[in-house]
Each structure stands twice: as C-alpha cells, then as structure tokens.
GROMACS .gro file of C-alpha atoms in nm:
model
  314
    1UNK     CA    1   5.980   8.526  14.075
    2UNK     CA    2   6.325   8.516  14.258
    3UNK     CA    3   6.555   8.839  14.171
    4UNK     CA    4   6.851   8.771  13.976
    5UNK     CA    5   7.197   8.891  13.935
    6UNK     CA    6   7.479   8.924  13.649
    7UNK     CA    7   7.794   8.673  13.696
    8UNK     CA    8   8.134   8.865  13.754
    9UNK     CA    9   8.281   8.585  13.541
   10UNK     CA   10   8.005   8.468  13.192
   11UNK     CA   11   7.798   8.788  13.291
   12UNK     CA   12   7.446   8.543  13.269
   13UNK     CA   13   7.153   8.640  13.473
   14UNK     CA   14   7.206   8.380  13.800
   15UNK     CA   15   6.984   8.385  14.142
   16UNK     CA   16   7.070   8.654  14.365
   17UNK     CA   17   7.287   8.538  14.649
   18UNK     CA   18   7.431   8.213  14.501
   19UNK     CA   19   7.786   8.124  14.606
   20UNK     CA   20   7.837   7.927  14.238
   21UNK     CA   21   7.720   8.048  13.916
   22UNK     CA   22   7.522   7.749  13.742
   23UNK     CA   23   7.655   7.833  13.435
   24UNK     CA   24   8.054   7.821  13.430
   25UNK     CA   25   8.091   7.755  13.784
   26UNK     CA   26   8.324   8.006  13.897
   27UNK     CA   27   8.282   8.094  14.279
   28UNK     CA   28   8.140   8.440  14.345
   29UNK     CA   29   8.229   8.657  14.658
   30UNK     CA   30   7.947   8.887  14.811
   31UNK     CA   31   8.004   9.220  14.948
   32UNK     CA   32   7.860   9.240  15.318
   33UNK     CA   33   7.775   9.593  15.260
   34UNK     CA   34   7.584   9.606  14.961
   35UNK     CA   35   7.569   9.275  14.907
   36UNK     CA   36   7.690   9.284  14.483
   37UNK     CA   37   7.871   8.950  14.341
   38UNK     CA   38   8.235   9.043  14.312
   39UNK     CA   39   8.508   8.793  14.194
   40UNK     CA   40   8.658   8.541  14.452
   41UNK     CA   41   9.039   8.729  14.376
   42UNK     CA   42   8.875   9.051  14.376
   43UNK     CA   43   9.036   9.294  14.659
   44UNK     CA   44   8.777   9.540  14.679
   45UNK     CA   45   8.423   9.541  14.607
   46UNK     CA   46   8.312   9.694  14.234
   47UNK     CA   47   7.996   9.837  14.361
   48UNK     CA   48   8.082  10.010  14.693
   49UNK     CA   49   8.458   9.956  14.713
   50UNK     CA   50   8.480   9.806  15.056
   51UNK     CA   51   8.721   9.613  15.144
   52UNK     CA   52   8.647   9.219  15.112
   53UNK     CA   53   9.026   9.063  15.152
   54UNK     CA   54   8.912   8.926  15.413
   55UNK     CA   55   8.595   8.707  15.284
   56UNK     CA   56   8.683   8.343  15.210
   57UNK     CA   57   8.504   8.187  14.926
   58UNK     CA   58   8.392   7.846  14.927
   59UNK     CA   59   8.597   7.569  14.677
   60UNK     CA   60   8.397   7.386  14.436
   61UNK     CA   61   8.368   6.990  14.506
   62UNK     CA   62   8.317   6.826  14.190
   63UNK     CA   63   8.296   6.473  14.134
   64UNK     CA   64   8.530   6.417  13.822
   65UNK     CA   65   8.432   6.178  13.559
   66UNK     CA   66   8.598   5.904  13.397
   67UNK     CA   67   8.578   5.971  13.067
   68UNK     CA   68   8.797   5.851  12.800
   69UNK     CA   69   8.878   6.118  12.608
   70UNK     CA   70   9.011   6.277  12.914
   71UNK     CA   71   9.213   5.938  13.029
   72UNK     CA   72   9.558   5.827  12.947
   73UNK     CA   73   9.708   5.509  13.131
   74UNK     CA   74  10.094   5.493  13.220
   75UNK     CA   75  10.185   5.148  13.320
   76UNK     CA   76   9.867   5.080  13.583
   77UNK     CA   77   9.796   5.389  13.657
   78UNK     CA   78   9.546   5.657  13.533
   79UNK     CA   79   9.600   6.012  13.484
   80UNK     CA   80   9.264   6.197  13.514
   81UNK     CA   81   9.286   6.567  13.351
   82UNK     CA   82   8.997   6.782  13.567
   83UNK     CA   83   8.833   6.972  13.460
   84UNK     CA   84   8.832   6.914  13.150
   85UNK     CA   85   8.958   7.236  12.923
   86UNK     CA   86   8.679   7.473  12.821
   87UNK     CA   87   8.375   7.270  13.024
   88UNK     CA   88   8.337   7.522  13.289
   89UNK     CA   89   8.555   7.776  13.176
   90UNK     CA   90   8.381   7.983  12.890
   91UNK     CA   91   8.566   8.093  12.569
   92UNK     CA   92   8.657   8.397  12.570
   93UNK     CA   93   8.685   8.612  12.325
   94UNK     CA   94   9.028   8.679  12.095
   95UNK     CA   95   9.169   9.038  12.215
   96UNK     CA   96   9.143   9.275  11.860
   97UNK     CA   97   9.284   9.608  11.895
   98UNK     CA   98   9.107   9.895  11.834
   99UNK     CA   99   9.043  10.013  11.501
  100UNK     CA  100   8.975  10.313  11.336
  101UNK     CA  101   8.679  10.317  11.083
  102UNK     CA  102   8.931  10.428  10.825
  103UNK     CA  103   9.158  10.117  10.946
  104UNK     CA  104   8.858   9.846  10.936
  105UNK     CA  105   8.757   9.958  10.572
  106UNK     CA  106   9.123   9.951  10.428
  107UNK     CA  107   9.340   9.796  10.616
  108UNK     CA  108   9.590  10.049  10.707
  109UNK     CA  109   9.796   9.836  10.969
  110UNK     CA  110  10.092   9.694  10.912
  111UNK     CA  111  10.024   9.354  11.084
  112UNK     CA  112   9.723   9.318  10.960
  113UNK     CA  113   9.617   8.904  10.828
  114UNK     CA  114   9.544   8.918  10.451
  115UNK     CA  115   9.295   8.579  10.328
  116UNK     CA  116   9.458   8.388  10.074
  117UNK     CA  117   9.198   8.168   9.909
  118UNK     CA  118   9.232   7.808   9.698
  119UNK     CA  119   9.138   8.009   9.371
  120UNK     CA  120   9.221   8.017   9.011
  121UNK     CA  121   9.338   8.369   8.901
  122UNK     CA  122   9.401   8.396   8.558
  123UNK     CA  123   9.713   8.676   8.575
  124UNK     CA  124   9.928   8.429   8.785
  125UNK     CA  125  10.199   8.438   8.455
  126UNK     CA  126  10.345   8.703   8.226
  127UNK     CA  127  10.270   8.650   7.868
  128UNK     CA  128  10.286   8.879   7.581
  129UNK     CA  129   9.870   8.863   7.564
  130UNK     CA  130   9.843   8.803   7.970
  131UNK     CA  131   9.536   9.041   7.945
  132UNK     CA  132   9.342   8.830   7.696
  133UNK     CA  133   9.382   8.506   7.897
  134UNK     CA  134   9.155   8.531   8.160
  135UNK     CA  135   8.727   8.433   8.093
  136UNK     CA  136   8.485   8.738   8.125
  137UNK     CA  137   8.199   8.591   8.404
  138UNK     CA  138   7.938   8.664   8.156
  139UNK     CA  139   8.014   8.426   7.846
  140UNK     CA  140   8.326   8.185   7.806
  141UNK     CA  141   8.229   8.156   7.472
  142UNK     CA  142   8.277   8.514   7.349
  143UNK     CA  143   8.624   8.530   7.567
  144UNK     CA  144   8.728   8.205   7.321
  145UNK     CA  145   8.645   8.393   6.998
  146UNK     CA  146   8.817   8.707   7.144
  147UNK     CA  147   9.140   8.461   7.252
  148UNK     CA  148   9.112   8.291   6.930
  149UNK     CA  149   9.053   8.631   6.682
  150UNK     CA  150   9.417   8.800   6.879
  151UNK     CA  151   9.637   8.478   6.816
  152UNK     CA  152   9.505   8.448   6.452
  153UNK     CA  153   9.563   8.813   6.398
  154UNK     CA  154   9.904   8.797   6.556
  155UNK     CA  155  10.026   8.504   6.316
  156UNK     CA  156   9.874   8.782   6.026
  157UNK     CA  157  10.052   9.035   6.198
  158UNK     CA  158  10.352   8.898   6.183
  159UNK     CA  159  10.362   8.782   5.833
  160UNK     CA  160  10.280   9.139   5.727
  161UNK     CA  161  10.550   9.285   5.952
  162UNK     CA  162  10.826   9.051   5.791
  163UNK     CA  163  10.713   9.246   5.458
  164UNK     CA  164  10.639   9.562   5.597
  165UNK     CA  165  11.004   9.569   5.722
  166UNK     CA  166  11.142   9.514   5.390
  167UNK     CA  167  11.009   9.839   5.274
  168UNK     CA  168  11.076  10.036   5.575
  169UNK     CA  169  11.415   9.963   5.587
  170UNK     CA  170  11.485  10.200   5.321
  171UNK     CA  171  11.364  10.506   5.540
  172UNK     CA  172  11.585  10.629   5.830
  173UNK     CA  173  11.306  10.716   6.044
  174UNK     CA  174  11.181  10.389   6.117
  175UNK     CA  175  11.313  10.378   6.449
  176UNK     CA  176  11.151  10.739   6.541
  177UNK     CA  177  10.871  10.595   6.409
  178UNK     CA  178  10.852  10.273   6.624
  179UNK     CA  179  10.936  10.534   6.943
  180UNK     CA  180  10.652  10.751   6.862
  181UNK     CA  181  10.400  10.465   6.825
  182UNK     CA  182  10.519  10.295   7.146
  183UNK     CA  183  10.523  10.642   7.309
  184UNK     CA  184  10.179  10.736   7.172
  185UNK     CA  185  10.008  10.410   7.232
  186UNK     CA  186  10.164  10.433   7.614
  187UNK     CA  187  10.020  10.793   7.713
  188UNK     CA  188   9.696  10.714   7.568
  189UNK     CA  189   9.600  10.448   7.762
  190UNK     CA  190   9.790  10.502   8.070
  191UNK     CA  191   9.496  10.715   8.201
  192UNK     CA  192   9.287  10.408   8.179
  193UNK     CA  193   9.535  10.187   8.314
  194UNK     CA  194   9.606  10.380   8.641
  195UNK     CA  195   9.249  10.440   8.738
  196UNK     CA  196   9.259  10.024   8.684
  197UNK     CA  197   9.544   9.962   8.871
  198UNK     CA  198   9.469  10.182   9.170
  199UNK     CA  199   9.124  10.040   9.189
  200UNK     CA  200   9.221   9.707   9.189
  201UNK     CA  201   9.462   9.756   9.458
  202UNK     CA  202   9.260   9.925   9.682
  203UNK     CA  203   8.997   9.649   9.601
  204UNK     CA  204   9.240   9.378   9.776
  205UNK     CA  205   9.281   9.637  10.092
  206UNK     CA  206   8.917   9.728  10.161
  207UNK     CA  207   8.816   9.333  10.183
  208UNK     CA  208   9.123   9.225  10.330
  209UNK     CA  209   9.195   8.981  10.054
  210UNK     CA  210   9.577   8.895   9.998
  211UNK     CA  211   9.644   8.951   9.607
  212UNK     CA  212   9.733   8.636   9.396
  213UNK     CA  213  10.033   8.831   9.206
  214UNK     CA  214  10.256   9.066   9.254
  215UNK     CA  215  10.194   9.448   9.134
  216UNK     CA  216  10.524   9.353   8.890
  217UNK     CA  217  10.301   9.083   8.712
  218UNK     CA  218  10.028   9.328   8.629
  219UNK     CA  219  10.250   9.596   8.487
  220UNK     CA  220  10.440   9.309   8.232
  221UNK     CA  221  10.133   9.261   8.111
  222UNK     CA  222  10.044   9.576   8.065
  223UNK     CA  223  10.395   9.662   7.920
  224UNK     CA  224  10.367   9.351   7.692
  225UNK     CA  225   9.997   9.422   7.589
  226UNK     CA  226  10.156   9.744   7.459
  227UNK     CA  227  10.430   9.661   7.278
  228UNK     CA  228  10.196   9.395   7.066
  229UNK     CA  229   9.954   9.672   6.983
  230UNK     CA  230  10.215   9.900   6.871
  231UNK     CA  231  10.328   9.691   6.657
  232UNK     CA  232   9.997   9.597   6.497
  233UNK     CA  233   9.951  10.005   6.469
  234UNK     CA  234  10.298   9.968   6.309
  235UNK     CA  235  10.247   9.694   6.075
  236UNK     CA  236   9.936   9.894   5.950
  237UNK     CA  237  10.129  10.270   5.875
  238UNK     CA  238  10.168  10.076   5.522
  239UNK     CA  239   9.875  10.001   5.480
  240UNK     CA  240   9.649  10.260   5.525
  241UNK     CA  241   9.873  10.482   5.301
  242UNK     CA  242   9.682  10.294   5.036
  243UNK     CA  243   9.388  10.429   4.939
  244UNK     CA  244   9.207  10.098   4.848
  245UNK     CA  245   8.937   9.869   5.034
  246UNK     CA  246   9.196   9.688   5.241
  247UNK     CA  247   9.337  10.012   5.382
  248UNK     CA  248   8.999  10.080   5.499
  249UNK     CA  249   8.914   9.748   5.673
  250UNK     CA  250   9.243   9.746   5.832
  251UNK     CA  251   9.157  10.109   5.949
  252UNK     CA  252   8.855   9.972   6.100
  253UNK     CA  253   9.046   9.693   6.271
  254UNK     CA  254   9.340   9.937   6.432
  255UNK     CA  255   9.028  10.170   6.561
  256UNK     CA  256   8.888   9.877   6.748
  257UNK     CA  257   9.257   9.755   6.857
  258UNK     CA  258   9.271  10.060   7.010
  259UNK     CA  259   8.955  10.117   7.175
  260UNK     CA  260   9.031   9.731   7.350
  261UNK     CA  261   9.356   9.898   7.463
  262UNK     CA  262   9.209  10.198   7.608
  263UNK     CA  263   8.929  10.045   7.752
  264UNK     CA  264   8.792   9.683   7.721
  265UNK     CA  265   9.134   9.548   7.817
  266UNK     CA  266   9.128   9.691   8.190
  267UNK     CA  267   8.780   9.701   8.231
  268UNK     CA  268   8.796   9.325   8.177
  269UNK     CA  269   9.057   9.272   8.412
  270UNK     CA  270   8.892   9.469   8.705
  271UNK     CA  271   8.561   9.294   8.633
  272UNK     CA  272   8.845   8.978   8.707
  273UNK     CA  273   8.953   9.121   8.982
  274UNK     CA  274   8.585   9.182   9.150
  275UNK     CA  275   8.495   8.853   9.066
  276UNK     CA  276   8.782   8.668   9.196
  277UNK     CA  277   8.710   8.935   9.563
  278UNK     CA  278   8.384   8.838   9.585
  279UNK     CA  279   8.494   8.466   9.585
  280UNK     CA  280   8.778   8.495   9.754
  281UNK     CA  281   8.528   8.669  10.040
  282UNK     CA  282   8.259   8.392  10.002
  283UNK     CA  283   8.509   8.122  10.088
  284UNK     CA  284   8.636   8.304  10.367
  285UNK     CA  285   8.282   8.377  10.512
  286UNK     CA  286   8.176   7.978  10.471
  287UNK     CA  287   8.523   7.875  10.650
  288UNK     CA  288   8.473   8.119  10.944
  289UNK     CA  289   8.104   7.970  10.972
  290UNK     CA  290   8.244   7.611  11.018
  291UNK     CA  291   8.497   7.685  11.247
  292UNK     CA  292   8.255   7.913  11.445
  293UNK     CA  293   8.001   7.577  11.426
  294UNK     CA  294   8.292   7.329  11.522
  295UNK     CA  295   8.414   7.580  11.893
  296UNK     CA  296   8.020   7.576  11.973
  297UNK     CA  297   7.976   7.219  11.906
  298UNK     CA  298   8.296   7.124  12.092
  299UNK     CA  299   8.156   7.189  12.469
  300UNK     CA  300   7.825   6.964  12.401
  301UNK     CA  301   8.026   6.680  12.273
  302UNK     CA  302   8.240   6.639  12.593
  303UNK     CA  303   7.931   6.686  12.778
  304UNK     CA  304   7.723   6.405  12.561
  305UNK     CA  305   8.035   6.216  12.624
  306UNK     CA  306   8.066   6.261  13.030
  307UNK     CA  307   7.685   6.195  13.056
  308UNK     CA  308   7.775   5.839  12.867
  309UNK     CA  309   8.031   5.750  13.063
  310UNK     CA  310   7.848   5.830  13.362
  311UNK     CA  311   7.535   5.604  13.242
  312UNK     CA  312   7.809   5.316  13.131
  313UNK     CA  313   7.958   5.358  13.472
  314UNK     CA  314   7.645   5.301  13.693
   0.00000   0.00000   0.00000
C-alpha cells in the first residue's frame, strides 16, 4: 500500500509525492530536504523551514467545459467562466470568533445574530387581560373556560362596582383605600413576577432567540393585570363585610383571584415563553439543515451537469 500524505490546501490523505492533490486540485510544492508538501506561495518550508523561493510549481492544464450554466453569449461570442466557483476550490469554513463558554451559553456580545422565527406569540398587544390571552400547551379547552369565566366576571364586576361606588362615596377614605389595594396587590406578587420576568429574559439569551415583544409590552400587562384585580378585591371590601352566604362565596372567589395573580398568571406565561423557545429553536435547527443540504448538494450538481455536457458534446 503506497504511503500517503495530508494536502496543505483540503488537508485529505493524497499519495505521497504528487504534484496535484486529486481532490481540490491545488498544486503542492515539495521541500528538497525533507521532502513535506508545502503550498505553491509558501516561502519557506513548514516542516524544516528551508528555503523553497526558488522551486517552481507546475500550472494545472485543464480542459474547460462547455457547460451552460457557466455560458453567457454577447453578440457571437461566448464568455466561458473557468473554473467554475466552488468546483475545485473547497468551502471553507465562516471565520467565528472565539467565544467564551459563558459567551456561547448567553450571549454576552454585543453583535451577536438573534433568530427571529415565523411564530404566533400570544403577548404581541397590550390589553387589560393580555395575560389571559394566550392557550396553555396542555388543553385549549380549559384556557377557553378560564378566558371565558374572567370576561364574564369582569361584566359582574363592573356592575357591582357602579353600586359599590354609590356607597363608598360617602366615606373619605376611598381613595386611601383604592392606594392600599393597588399597593398591596403590587408587592405581593411582584416577587413572583420578577423571578418570571428575569427567567424569561434570560430564556431568549441562552438560546439565542430574538424576543417577539418588547420588555415594555410585558410590564403593561402586568401593570394592567393588576389594576383589574384590584379592583375586583375592591368591588368585594362590600361584600364580605356581610356576614351572609354570598360574602362567603365571593371570599372564596377573591382567594383564588389572588392565588392566579401570584402564581398561575406567570407561571402560565413562562410555560408560553418555553414553548414558543423550543419552537422558535426547532425551526431554526430544520432551516440550518436545508441550507447545510442545499451548499453540499450544490458541487455534485455542477459536476452531474459538466459530465452531461461532456456526453452531449461527444
């Protein structure tokens, strides 16, 4: 079995000695001394560092093809590109900075290319219940009755606060009241809000996928989604002063309004958030796979299509 040797240019195992590698072509310039391929413009050998200015390398002769996706006519004549681009000449790789292992896992530069995919995300628009609007992955159906049980207790809501008002108009410390609700409602579940938002934004970073809305979006919502529970809490101060069967139901309800503030609300809208990442990272995956295909497939065709031409010509 004949020894082999590494090309300077593709690096594939050729036969020791060759003045062309078989594989991209490229003309190869032997050292006298130690006799190691070095690069036709190379000044100085890489094994041995002699000098080899002075060793001429021998020009390829190919016979160029006359293909016709490498023709183009003007007036009668032809115009022949050879060789064609990326037949000999291997692809090289695209140059990528160095990154840190902190810098590949979050993203820390400030150049770095954030995907953008073709998908529906449900906080694209502030609305005073933005945070019941989008579907939880595991059942659409209990996301309508949740969607449908907040606007039907709003329109209740705000027929009791039109009468609720009347009475509280009398007292001057509605308005300390409304404060303290707002206030109250706001610390309580800012906790679980924070450790939402901070998640979800270092979510986008570590897969490098560009967030559908702006930071300003989320925090309307979450403004808005306060404001509308305070005022249910508000609407039910009346209420629960009564000591009847109605008080307690509606005590029931305002304990389970407020454990979907605290928690459910941005639970649901990081399990959102994961889902949308992990599509948003599936369509980026299947999209770098075809182009990949397409750049490998690229230097057969114009081969397929020189070896026709060839056959058509003879």
């Amino acid at each position: 079995m004949s020894e082999t040797e590494p090309c300077p240019y593709c690096f594939r195992e050729i036969k020791k000695g060759v003045n062309f590698c078989k594989y991209c072509g490229s003309a190869i310039k032997h050292c006298p001394s130690c006799n190691s391929p070095n690069k036709a413009e190379s000044l100085f050998c890489s094994s041995c560092g002699k000098d080899i200015r002075e060793i001429t390398v021998q020009s390829r002769n190919l016979e160029p093809p006359i293909s016709p996706s490498h023709v183009s006519q003007t007036g009668s004549e032809k115009i022949i590109i050879w060789p064609p681009p990326g037949q000999f000449f291997p692809t090289q790789p695209k140059y990528r900075p160095y990154q840190t292992p902190e810098e590949q896992l979050f993203g820390t530069r400030d150049n770095q290319e954030q995907f953008k995919p073709k998908i529906v995300y449900p906080y694209s628009k502030v609305g005073i219940l933005g945070f019941l609007r989008g579907p939880i992955s595991t059942s659409k159906v209990f996301t309508s009755v949740v969607e449908a049980f907040a606007y039907g207790l709003a329109l209740i809501a705000t027929g009791v606060l039109i009468i609720s008002i009347g009475f509280l108009l009398f007292k001057t410390l509605i308005l300390p009241i409304i404060g303290l609700l707002w206030g109250g409602t706001l610390i309580l579940s800012a906790p679980f809000f924070g450790m939402y938002f901070v998640s979800s934004k270092w979510l986008y970073k570590a897969f490098k996928i560009k967030k559908p809305v702006s930071d300003m979006t989320i925090l309307w919502n979450y403004l808005f989604s306060i404001i509308f529970f305070s005022f249910i809490s508000l609407i039910l101060i009346p209420l629960l002063a009564m000591n009847t069967l109605f008080a307690t139901i509606f005590g029931i309800i305002a304990m389970i309004l407020i454990f979907a503030v605290l928690i459910v609300i941005p639970l649901k809208a990081f399990l959102i958030d994961l889902a949308y990442v992990k599509a948003a990272v599936v369509e980026r995956d299947s999209q770098k796979e075809k182009e990949e295909t397409l750049e490998e497939n690229e230097p057969q065709k114009e081969k397929e299509d020189i070896e026709e031409t060839r056959k058509e010509n003879r």
